[in-house]
Coordinates of C-alpha atoms in Angstrom, one line a residue:
Chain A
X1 CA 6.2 -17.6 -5.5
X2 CA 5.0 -19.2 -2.2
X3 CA 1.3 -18.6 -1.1
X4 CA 0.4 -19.9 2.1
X5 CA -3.4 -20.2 3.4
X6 CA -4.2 -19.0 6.6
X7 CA -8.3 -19.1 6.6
X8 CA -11.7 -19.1 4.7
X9 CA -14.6 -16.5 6.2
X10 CA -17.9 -17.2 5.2
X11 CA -20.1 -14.6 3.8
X12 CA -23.5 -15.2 4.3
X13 CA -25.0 -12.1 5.9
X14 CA -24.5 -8.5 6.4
X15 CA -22.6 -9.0 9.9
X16 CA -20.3 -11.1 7.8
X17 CA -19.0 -8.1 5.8
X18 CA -17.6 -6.4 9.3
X19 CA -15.7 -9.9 9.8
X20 CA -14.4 -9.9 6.0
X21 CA -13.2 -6.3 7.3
X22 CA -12.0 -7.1 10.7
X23 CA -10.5 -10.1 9.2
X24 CA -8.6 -8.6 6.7
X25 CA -7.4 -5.8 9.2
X26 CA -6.0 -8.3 11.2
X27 CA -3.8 -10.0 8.5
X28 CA -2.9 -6.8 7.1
X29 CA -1.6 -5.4 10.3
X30 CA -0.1 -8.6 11.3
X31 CA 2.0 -8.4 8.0
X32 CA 3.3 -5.3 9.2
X33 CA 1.4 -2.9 5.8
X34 CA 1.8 0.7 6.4
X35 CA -1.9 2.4 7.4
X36 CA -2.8 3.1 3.9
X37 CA -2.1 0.2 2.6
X38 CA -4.3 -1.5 5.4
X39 CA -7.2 1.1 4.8
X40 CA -6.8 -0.1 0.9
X41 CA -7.2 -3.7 1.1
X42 CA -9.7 -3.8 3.7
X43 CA -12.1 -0.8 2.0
X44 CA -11.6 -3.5 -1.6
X45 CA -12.6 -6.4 0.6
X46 CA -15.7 -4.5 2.0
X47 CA -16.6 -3.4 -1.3
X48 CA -16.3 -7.2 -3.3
X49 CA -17.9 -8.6 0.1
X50 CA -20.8 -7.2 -0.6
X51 CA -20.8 -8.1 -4.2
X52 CA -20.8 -11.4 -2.6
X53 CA -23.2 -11.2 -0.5
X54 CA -26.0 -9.2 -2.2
X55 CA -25.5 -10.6 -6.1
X56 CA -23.9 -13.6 -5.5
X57 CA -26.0 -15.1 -2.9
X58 CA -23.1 -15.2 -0.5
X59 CA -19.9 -17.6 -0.8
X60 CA -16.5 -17.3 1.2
X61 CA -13.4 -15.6 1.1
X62 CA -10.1 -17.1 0.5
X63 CA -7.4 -15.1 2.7
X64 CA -3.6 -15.9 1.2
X65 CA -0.2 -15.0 2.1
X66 CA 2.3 -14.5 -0.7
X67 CA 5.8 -14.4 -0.3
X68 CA 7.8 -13.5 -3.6
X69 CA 11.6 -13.5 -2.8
X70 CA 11.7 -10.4 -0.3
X71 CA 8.1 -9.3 -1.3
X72 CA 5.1 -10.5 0.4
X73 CA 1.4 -9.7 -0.2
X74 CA -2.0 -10.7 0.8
X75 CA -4.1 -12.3 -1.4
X76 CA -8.2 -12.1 -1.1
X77 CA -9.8 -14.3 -3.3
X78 CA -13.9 -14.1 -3.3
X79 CA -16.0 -16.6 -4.5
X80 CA -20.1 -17.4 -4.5
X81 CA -22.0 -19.9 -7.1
X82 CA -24.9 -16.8 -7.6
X83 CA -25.9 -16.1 -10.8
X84 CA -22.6 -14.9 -12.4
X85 CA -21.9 -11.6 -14.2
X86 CA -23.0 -11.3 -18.2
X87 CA -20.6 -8.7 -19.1
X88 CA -17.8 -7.7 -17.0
X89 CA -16.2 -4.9 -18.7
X90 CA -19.5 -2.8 -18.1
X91 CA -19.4 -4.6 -14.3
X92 CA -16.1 -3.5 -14.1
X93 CA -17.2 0.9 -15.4
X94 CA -17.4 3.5 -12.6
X95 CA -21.4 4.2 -11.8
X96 CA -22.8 0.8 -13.7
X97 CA -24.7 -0.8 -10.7
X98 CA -27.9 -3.1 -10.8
X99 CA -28.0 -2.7 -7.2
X100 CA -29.0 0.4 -5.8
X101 CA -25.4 1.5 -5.0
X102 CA -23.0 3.9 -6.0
X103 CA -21.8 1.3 -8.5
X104 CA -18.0 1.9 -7.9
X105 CA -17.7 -1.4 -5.9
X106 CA -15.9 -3.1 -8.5
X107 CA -13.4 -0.7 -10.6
X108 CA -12.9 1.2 -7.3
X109 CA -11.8 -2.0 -5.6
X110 CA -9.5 -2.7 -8.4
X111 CA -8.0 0.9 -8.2
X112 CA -7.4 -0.3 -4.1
X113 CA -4.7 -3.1 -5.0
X114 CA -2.0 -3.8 -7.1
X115 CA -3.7 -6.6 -8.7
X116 CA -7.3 -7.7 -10.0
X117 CA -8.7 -10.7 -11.4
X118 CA -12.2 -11.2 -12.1
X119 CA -13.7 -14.8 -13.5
X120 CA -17.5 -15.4 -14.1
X121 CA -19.9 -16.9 -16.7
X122 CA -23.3 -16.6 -16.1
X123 CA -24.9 -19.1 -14.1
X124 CA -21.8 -20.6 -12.9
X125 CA -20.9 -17.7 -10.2
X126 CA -18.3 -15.4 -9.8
X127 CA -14.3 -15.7 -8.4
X128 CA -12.2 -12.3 -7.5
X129 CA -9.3 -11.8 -6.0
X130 CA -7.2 -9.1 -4.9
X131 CA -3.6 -8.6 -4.3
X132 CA -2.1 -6.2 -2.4
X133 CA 1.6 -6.2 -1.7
X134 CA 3.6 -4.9 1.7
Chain B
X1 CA -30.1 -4.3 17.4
X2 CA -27.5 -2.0 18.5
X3 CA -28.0 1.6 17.8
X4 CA -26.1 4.2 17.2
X5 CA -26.8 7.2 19.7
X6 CA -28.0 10.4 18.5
X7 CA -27.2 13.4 20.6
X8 CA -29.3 17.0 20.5
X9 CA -26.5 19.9 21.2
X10 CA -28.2 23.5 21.1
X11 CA -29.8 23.5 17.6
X12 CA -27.6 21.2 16.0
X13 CA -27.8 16.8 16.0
X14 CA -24.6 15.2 17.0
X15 CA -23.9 11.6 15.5
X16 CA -20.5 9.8 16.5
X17 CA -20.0 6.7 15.0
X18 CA -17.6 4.4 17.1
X19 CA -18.3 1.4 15.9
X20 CA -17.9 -0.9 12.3
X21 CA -21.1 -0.4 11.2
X22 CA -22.7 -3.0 9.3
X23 CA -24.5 -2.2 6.5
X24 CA -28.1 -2.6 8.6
X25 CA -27.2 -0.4 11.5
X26 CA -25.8 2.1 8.5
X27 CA -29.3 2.6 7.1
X28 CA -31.2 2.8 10.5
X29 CA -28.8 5.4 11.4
X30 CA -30.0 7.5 8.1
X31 CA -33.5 6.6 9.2
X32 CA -33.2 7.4 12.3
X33 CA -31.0 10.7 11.8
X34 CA -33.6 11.8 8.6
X35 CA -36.5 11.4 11.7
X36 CA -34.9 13.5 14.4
X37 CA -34.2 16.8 12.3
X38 CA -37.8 16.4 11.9
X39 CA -39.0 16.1 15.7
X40 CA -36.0 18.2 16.8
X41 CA -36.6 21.1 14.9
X42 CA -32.7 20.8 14.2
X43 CA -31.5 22.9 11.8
X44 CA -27.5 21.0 11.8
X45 CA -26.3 17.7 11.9
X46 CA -22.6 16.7 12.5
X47 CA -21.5 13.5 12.1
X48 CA -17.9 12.5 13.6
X49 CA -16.3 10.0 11.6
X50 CA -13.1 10.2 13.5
X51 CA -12.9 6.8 14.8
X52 CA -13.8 5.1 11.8
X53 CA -10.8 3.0 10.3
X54 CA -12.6 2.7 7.0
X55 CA -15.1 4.2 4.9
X56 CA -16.3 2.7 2.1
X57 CA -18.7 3.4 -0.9
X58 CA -22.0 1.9 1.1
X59 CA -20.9 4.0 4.3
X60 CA -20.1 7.1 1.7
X61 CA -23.4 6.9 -0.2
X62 CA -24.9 6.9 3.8
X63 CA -23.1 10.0 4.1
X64 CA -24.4 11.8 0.6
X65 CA -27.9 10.3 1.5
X66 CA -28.2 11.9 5.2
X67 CA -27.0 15.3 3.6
X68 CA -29.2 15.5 0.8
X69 CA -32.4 14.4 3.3
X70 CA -31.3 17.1 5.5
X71 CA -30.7 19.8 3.3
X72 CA -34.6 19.0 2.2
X73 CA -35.6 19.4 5.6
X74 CA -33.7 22.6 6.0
X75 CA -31.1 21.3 7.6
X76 CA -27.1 21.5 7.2
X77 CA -24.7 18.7 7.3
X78 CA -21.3 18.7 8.1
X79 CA -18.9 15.5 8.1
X80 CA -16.0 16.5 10.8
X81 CA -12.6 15.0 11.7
X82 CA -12.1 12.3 8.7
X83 CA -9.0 10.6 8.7
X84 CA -6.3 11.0 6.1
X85 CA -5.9 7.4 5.5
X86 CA -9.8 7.0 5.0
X87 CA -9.9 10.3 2.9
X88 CA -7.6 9.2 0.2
X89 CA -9.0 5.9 -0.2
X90 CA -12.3 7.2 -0.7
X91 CA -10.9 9.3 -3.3
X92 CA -9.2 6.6 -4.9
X93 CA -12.2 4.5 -4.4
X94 CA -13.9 7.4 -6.8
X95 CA -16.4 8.7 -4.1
X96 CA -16.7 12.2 -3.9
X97 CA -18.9 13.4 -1.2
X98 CA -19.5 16.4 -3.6
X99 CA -22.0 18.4 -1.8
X100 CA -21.1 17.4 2.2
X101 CA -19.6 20.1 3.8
X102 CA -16.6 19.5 5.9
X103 CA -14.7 20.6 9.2
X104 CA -11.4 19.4 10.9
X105 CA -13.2 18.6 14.5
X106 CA -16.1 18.9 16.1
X107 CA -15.4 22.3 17.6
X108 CA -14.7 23.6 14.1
X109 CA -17.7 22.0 12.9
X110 CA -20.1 23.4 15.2
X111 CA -18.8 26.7 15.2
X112 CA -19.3 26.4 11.0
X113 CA -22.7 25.2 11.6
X114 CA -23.6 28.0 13.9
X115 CA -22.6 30.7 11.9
X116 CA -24.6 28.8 8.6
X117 CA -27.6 28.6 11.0
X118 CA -27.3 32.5 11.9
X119 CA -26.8 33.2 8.1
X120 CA -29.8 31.3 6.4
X121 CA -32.1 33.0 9.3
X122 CA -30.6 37.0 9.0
X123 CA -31.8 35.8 5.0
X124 CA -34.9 34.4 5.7
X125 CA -35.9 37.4 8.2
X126 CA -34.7 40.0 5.3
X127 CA -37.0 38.1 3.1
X128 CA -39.5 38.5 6.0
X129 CA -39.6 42.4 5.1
Chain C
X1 CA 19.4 -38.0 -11.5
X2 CA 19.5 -38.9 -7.7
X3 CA 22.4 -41.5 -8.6
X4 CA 24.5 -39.2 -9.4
X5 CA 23.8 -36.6 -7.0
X6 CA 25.1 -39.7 -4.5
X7 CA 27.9 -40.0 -5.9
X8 CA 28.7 -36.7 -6.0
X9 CA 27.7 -36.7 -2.3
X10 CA 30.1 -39.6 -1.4
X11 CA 33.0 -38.2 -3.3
X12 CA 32.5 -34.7 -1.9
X13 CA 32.3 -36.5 2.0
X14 CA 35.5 -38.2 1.1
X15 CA 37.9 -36.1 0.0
X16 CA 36.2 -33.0 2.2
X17 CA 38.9 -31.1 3.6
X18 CA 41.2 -31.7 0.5
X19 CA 38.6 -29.9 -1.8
X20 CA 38.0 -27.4 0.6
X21 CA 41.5 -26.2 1.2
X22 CA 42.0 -26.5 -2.8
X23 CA 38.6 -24.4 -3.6
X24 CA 39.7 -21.4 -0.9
X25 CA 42.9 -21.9 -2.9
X26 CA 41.6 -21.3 -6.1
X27 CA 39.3 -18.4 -4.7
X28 CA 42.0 -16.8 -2.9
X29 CA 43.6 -16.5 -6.4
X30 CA 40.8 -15.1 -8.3
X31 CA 40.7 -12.3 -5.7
X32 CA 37.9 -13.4 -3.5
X33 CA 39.1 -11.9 -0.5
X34 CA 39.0 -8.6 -1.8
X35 CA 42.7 -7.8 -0.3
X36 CA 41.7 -8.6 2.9
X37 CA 37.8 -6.8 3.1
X38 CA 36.9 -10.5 3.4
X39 CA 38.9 -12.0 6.1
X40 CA 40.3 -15.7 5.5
X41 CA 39.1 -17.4 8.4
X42 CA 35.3 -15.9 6.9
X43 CA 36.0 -17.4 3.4
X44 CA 37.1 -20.4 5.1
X45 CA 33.9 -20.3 7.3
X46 CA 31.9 -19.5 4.5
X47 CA 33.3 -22.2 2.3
X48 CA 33.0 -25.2 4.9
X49 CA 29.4 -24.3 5.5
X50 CA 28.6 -24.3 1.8
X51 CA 30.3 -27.7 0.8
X52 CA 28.5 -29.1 4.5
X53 CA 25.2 -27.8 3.7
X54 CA 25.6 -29.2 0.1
X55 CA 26.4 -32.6 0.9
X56 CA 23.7 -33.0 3.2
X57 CA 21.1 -31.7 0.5
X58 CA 22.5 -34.2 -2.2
X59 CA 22.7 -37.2 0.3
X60 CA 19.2 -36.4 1.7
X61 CA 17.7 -37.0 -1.6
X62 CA 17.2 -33.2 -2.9
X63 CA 16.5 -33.1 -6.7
X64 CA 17.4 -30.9 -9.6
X65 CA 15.4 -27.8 -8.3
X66 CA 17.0 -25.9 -6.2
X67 CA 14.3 -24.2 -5.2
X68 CA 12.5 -27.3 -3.7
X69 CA 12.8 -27.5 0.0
X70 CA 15.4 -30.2 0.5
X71 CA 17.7 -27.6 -1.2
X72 CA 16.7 -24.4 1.8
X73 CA 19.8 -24.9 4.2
X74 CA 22.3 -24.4 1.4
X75 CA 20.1 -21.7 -0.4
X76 CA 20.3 -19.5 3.4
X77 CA 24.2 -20.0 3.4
X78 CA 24.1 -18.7 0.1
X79 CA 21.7 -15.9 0.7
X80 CA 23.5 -14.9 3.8
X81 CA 26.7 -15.1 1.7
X82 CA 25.3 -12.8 -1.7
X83 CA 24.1 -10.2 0.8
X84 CA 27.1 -9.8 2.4
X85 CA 28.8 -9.1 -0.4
X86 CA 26.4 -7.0 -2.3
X87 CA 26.5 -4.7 0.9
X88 CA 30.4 -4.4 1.0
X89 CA 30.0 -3.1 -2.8
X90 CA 31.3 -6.6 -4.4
X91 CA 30.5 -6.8 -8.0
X92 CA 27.9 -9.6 -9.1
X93 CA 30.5 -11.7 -10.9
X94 CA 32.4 -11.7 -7.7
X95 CA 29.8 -12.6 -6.1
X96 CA 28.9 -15.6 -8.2
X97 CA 32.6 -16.5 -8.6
X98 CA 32.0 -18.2 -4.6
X99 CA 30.2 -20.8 -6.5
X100 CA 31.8 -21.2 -9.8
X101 CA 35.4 -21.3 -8.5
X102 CA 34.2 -24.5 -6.8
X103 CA 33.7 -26.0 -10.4
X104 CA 37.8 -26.9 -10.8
X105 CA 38.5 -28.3 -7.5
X106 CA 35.5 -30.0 -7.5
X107 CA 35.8 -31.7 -11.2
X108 CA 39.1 -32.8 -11.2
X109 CA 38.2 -34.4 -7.7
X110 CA 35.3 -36.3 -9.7
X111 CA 37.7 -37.4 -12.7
X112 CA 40.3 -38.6 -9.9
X113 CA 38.0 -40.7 -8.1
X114 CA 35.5 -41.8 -10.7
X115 CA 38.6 -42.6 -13.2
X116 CA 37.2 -46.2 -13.8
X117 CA 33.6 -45.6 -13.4
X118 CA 31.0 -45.7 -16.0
X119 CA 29.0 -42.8 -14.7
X120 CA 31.3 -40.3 -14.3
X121 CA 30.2 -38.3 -17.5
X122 CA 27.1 -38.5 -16.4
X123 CA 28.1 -36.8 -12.9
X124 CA 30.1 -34.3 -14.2
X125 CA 27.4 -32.9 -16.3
X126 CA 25.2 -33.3 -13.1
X127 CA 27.6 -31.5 -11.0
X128 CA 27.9 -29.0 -13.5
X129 CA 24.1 -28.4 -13.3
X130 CA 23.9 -27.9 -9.9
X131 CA 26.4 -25.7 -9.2
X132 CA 25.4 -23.3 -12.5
X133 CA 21.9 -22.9 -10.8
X134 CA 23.4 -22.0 -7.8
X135 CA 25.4 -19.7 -9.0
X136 CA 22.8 -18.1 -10.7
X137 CA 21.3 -18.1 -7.7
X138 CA 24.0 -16.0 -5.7
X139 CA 23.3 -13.5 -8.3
X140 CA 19.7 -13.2 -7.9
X141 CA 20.2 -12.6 -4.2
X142 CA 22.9 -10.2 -5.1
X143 CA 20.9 -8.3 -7.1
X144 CA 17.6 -8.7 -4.5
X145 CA 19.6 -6.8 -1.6
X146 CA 21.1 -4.2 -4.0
X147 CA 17.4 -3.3 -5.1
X148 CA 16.6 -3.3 -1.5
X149 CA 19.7 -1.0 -0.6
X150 CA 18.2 1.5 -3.8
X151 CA 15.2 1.0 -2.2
X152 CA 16.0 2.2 1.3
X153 CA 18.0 5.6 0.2
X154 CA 15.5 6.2 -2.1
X155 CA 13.1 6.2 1.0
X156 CA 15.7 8.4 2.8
X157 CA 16.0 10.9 0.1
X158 CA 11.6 11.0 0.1
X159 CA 12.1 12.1 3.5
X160 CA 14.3 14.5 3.2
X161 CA 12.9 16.1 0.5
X162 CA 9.7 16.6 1.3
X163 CA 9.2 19.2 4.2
X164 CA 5.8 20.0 5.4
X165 CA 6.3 23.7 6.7
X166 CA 3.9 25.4 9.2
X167 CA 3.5 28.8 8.1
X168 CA 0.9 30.4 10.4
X169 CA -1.7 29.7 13.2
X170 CA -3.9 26.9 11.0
X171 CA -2.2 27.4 7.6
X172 CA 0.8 25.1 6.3
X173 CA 2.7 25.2 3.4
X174 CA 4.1 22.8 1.0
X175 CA 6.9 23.7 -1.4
X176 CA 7.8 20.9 -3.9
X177 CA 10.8 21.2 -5.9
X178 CA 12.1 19.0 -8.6
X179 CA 11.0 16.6 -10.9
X180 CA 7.8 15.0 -9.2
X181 CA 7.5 11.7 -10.0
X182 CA 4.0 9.9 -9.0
X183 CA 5.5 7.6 -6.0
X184 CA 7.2 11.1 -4.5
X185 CA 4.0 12.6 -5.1
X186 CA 1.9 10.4 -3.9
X187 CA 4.2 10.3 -0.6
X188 CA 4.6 14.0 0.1
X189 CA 0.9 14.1 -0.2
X190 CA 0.0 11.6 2.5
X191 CA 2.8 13.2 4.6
X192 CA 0.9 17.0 4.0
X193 CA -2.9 14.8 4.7
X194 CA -1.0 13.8 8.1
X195 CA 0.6 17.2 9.0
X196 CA -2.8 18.8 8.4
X197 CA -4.2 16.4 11.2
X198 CA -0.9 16.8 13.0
X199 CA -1.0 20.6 13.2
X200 CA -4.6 21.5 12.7
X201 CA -4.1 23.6 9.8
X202 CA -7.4 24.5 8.0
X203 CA -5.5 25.7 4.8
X204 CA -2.3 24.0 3.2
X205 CA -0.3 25.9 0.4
X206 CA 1.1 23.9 -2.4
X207 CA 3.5 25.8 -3.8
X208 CA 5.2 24.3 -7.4
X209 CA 7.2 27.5 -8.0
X210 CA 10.5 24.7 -8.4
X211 CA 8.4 22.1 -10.1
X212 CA 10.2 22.1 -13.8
X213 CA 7.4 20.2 -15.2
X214 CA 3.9 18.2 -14.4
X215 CA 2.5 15.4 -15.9
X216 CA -0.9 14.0 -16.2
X217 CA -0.5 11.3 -13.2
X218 CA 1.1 14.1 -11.1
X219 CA -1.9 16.1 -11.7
X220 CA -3.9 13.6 -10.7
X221 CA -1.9 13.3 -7.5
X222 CA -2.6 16.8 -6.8
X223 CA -6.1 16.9 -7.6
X224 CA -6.8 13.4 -5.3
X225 CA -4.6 15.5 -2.2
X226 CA -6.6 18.6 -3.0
X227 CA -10.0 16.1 -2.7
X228 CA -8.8 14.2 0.8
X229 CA -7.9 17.2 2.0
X230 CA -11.6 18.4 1.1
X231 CA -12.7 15.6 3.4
X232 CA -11.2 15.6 6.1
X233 CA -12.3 19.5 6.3
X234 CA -9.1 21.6 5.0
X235 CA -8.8 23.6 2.1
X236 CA -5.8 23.6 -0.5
X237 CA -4.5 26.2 -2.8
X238 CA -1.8 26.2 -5.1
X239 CA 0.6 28.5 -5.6
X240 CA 3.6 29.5 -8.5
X241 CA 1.8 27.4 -11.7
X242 CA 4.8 28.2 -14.4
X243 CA 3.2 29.4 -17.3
X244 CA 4.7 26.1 -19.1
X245 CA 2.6 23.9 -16.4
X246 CA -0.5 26.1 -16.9
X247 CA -0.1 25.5 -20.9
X248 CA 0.2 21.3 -19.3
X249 CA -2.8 21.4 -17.3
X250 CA -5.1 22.6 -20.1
X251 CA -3.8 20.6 -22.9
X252 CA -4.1 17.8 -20.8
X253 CA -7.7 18.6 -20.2
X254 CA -7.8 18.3 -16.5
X255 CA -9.7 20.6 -14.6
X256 CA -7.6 21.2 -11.2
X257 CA -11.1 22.6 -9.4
X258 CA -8.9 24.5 -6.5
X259 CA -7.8 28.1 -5.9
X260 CA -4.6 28.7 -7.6
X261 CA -1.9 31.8 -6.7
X262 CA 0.6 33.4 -8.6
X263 CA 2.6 33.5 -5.9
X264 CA 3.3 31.9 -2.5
X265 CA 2.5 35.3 -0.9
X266 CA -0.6 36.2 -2.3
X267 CA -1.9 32.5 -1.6
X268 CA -0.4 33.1 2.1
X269 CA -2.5 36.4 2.2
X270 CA -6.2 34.5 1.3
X271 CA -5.0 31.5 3.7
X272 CA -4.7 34.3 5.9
X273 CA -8.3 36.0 5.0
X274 CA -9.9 32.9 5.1
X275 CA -9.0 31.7 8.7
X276 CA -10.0 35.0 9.5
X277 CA -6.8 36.6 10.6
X278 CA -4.5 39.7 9.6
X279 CA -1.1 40.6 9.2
X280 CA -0.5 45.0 9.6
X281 CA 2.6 47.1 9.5
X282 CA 3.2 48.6 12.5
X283 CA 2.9 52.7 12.3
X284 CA 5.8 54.3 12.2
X285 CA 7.5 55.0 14.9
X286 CA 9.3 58.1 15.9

């Protein structure tokens, strides 16, 4: 599998989330993914931007290309050096939120791609990324 | 700030949103919408979300908010002209709007908010008697 | 490694057109050109290009890994050789045979000229090394553009098979037959979520009169259509639940939470009650 790097997008402010959107639009389209695939990715990046932004402190995003044989994909991987998440299987449930949001940004950005990883300890920040093939 | 314009049509409050809203400019617009059924008297709000590209659970939770404030105040909400695209992500996102009524276009959703307006008031001037 | 590779190199740029005429040779005998689908002047092609591309790689250093970069220009001839050949319906040991018939020819050319040397054990193995792991890798690419061929008439049968018909003034209809599996599912649903848009329909009926069976992601599938649909302001019913599928749906606990019909008619006579229109029989006439 080749992965190829094409740029980092802070994420320190609530402007930042539209560029994390517009961002990700861009490379998406570029790729040539169908409309639903496009509205996917982006709505998972909005949603673990502003993880990001409000419980992690801010930290950047990591935009990849893969290329697989004839496959290709677009990697999004999130990271900030907040506070970290205790337990991520109850992060991860439908309608858990210490926010004041609808608490489906995680498992309903996971449900967006084809593939999910999450890393954190507490204190030593959080790492997601999100894959979405073509 | 930018805002996001809020238009009085007969009885009703028409909101299109053009623009990516960031999450800021999402909340004024629920403050902002929540204080105009008030000094408008309105008794409808549509809100036409057919240029939006994406809408996602902090936009969606806007939407639940403004139609939960509204049908408070007496006041009927209606979400017109989502696109496909946007509706099945937010259903595979997992948010379900339960409780925002819909309509295709705008013309659809004024002539559903007209008729609810007539409705509730034939009911509250039966109650009158 | 790369010492042998060199060698290999030199002996292959030295006795160049010998090998090549004997490889096509021993090709051409194990049916490669497919009684003439292949033509001989595009084996030949085919062949020259491989052996240049190959000695190049080996003399410009290129490990064991074929998949490393120095190794790219012989990996496209090869690519652009496995497609070719998957498309024309060759068979994958057919396919790989381009590479392995080199083996012979190329061997005996190695024993000739390394006779005296030391190393030639050690080259043959090398050689044999190589040329296994490209031949492997004709097959992968064979197999690559034949999923890719599935692929595509799979995409072309979707389309076909998935008709969005308008029925009425603002009221289409969906009729799904056959097995629905979830990746047809999912795309006759976003087809119907477009046509609604397309046509302005205010109603959609899905009717699963020729549905033999439905399973629990299907239902999912039709309970997430019946929720977009909800959003973006249109209103679904179903039609022609089998009593088998009905049985489905509550063992399988879901809750559907949409208007259901018996039949396609009487869900085409609420669609119609609902946008607020009427279909009457004319009196009769004289």
């Amino acid at each position: 599998m080749l992965t190829e790097t094409i740029e980092t997008v802070p994420i320190r402010s609530s402007e930042d989330i539209v560029r994390v959107r517009q961002k990700v639009r861009f490379h998406a389209d570029a790729m040539g993914m169908s409309l639903i695939d496009q509205t996917k990715i982006i709505t998972a990046a909005s949603e673990i931007a502003r993880n990001t932004f409000e419980y992690g402190g801010g930290g950047e995003l990591l935009l990849e290309i893969l290329r697989d044989g004839a496959r290709r994909g677009l990697r999004l991987t999130f990271s900030d050096e907040g506070p970290g998440i205790a337990d991520i299987e109850q992060a991860m449930r439908d309608h858990f939120t210490t926010g004041g949001g609808l608490g489906l940004g995680l498992g309903g950005a996971k449900r967006l791609v084809n593939e999910f990883d999450i890393k954190s300890q507490p204190g030593e920040g959080t790492r997601i990324s999100l894959i979405r093939w073509k | 700030m930018d805002k996001i314009p809020i238009l009085k049509v007969g009885k009703c409050l028409l909101v299109t949103i053009q623009i990516d809203m960031h999450d800021r400019l999402a909340m004024a617009l629920q403050d902002d919408l929540t204080n105009a059924i008030v000094s408008t008297k309105s008794k409808g709000v549509l809100i036409d979300v057919s240029a939006l590209e994406i809408v996602d659970s902090f936009i969606g939770r806007m939407l639940s908010n403004i139609a939960s404030a509204s049908r408070v105040l007496d006041a009927v909400t209606i979400v017109v002209g989502m696109r496909p695209h946007v509706a099945i992500t937010l259903v595979e996102l997992g948010v379900q709007l339960s409780g925002i009524r819909t309509a295709r276009n705008v013309d659809k959703g004024l002539e559903t908010i007209n008729r609810l307006i007539e409705q509730s008031e034939s009911t509250d001037a039966d109650g009158d008697d | 490694m790369p010492a042998n590779f060199e060698a290999l190199a030199s002996v292959i740029e030295q006795s160049e057109k010998d090998l090549l005429s004997r490889w096509i040779a021993a090709l051409t005998a194990a049916g490669a050109t497919r009684s003439g689908q292949t033509s001989d002047k595009e084996l030949k092609d085919a062949c020259g290009r491989f052996l240049k591309e190959l000695r190049n790689a080996l003399k410009s250093g290129a490990g064991e890994d074929i998949a490393s970069p120095p190794w790219q220009d012989v990996r496209e001839v090869l690519e652009e050789i496995s497609t070719a050949r998957a498309l024309r319906g060759y068979s994958p040991v057919e396919t790989a045979l381009f590479v392995f018939s080199l083996k012979e020819p190329l061997f005996d050319l190695l024993r000739k000229v390394l006779a005296r040397e030391e190393h030639l054990a050690d080259v043959l193995i090398a050689s044999g090394g190589v040329l296994d792991r490209l031949g492997l890798f004709t097959t992968e690419v064979y197999q690559k553009s034949r999923e890719e061929v599935i692929k595509r008439q799979q995409d072309e049968l979707l389309e076909l098979s998935t008709p969005v018909i308008q029925l009425w003034d603002k009221i289409l209809a969906l009729p799904l037959i056959g097995t629905l599996d979830s990746a047809r599912t999912q795309i006759v649903m976003e087809n119907l979520l477009q046509t609604i848009v397309d046509a302005e329909a205010e109603i959609a009926i899905i009717d699963i009169t020729g549905v033999p069976a439905v399973d629990t992601l299907v239902a999912q599938h039709l309970i997430k259509t019946v929720a977009a649909a909800r959003l973006m302001g249109a209103d679904c019913i179903i039609s022609g639940i089998r009593p088998q599928i009905a049985q489905t749906i509550v063992h399988l606990g879901l809750d559907l939470q949409v208007v259901s019909k018996a039949t396609m008619a009487d869900a085409l006579s609420l669609a119609l009650k609902k946008t607020g229109q009427r279909v009457e029989r004319l009196a009769a006439r004289g």
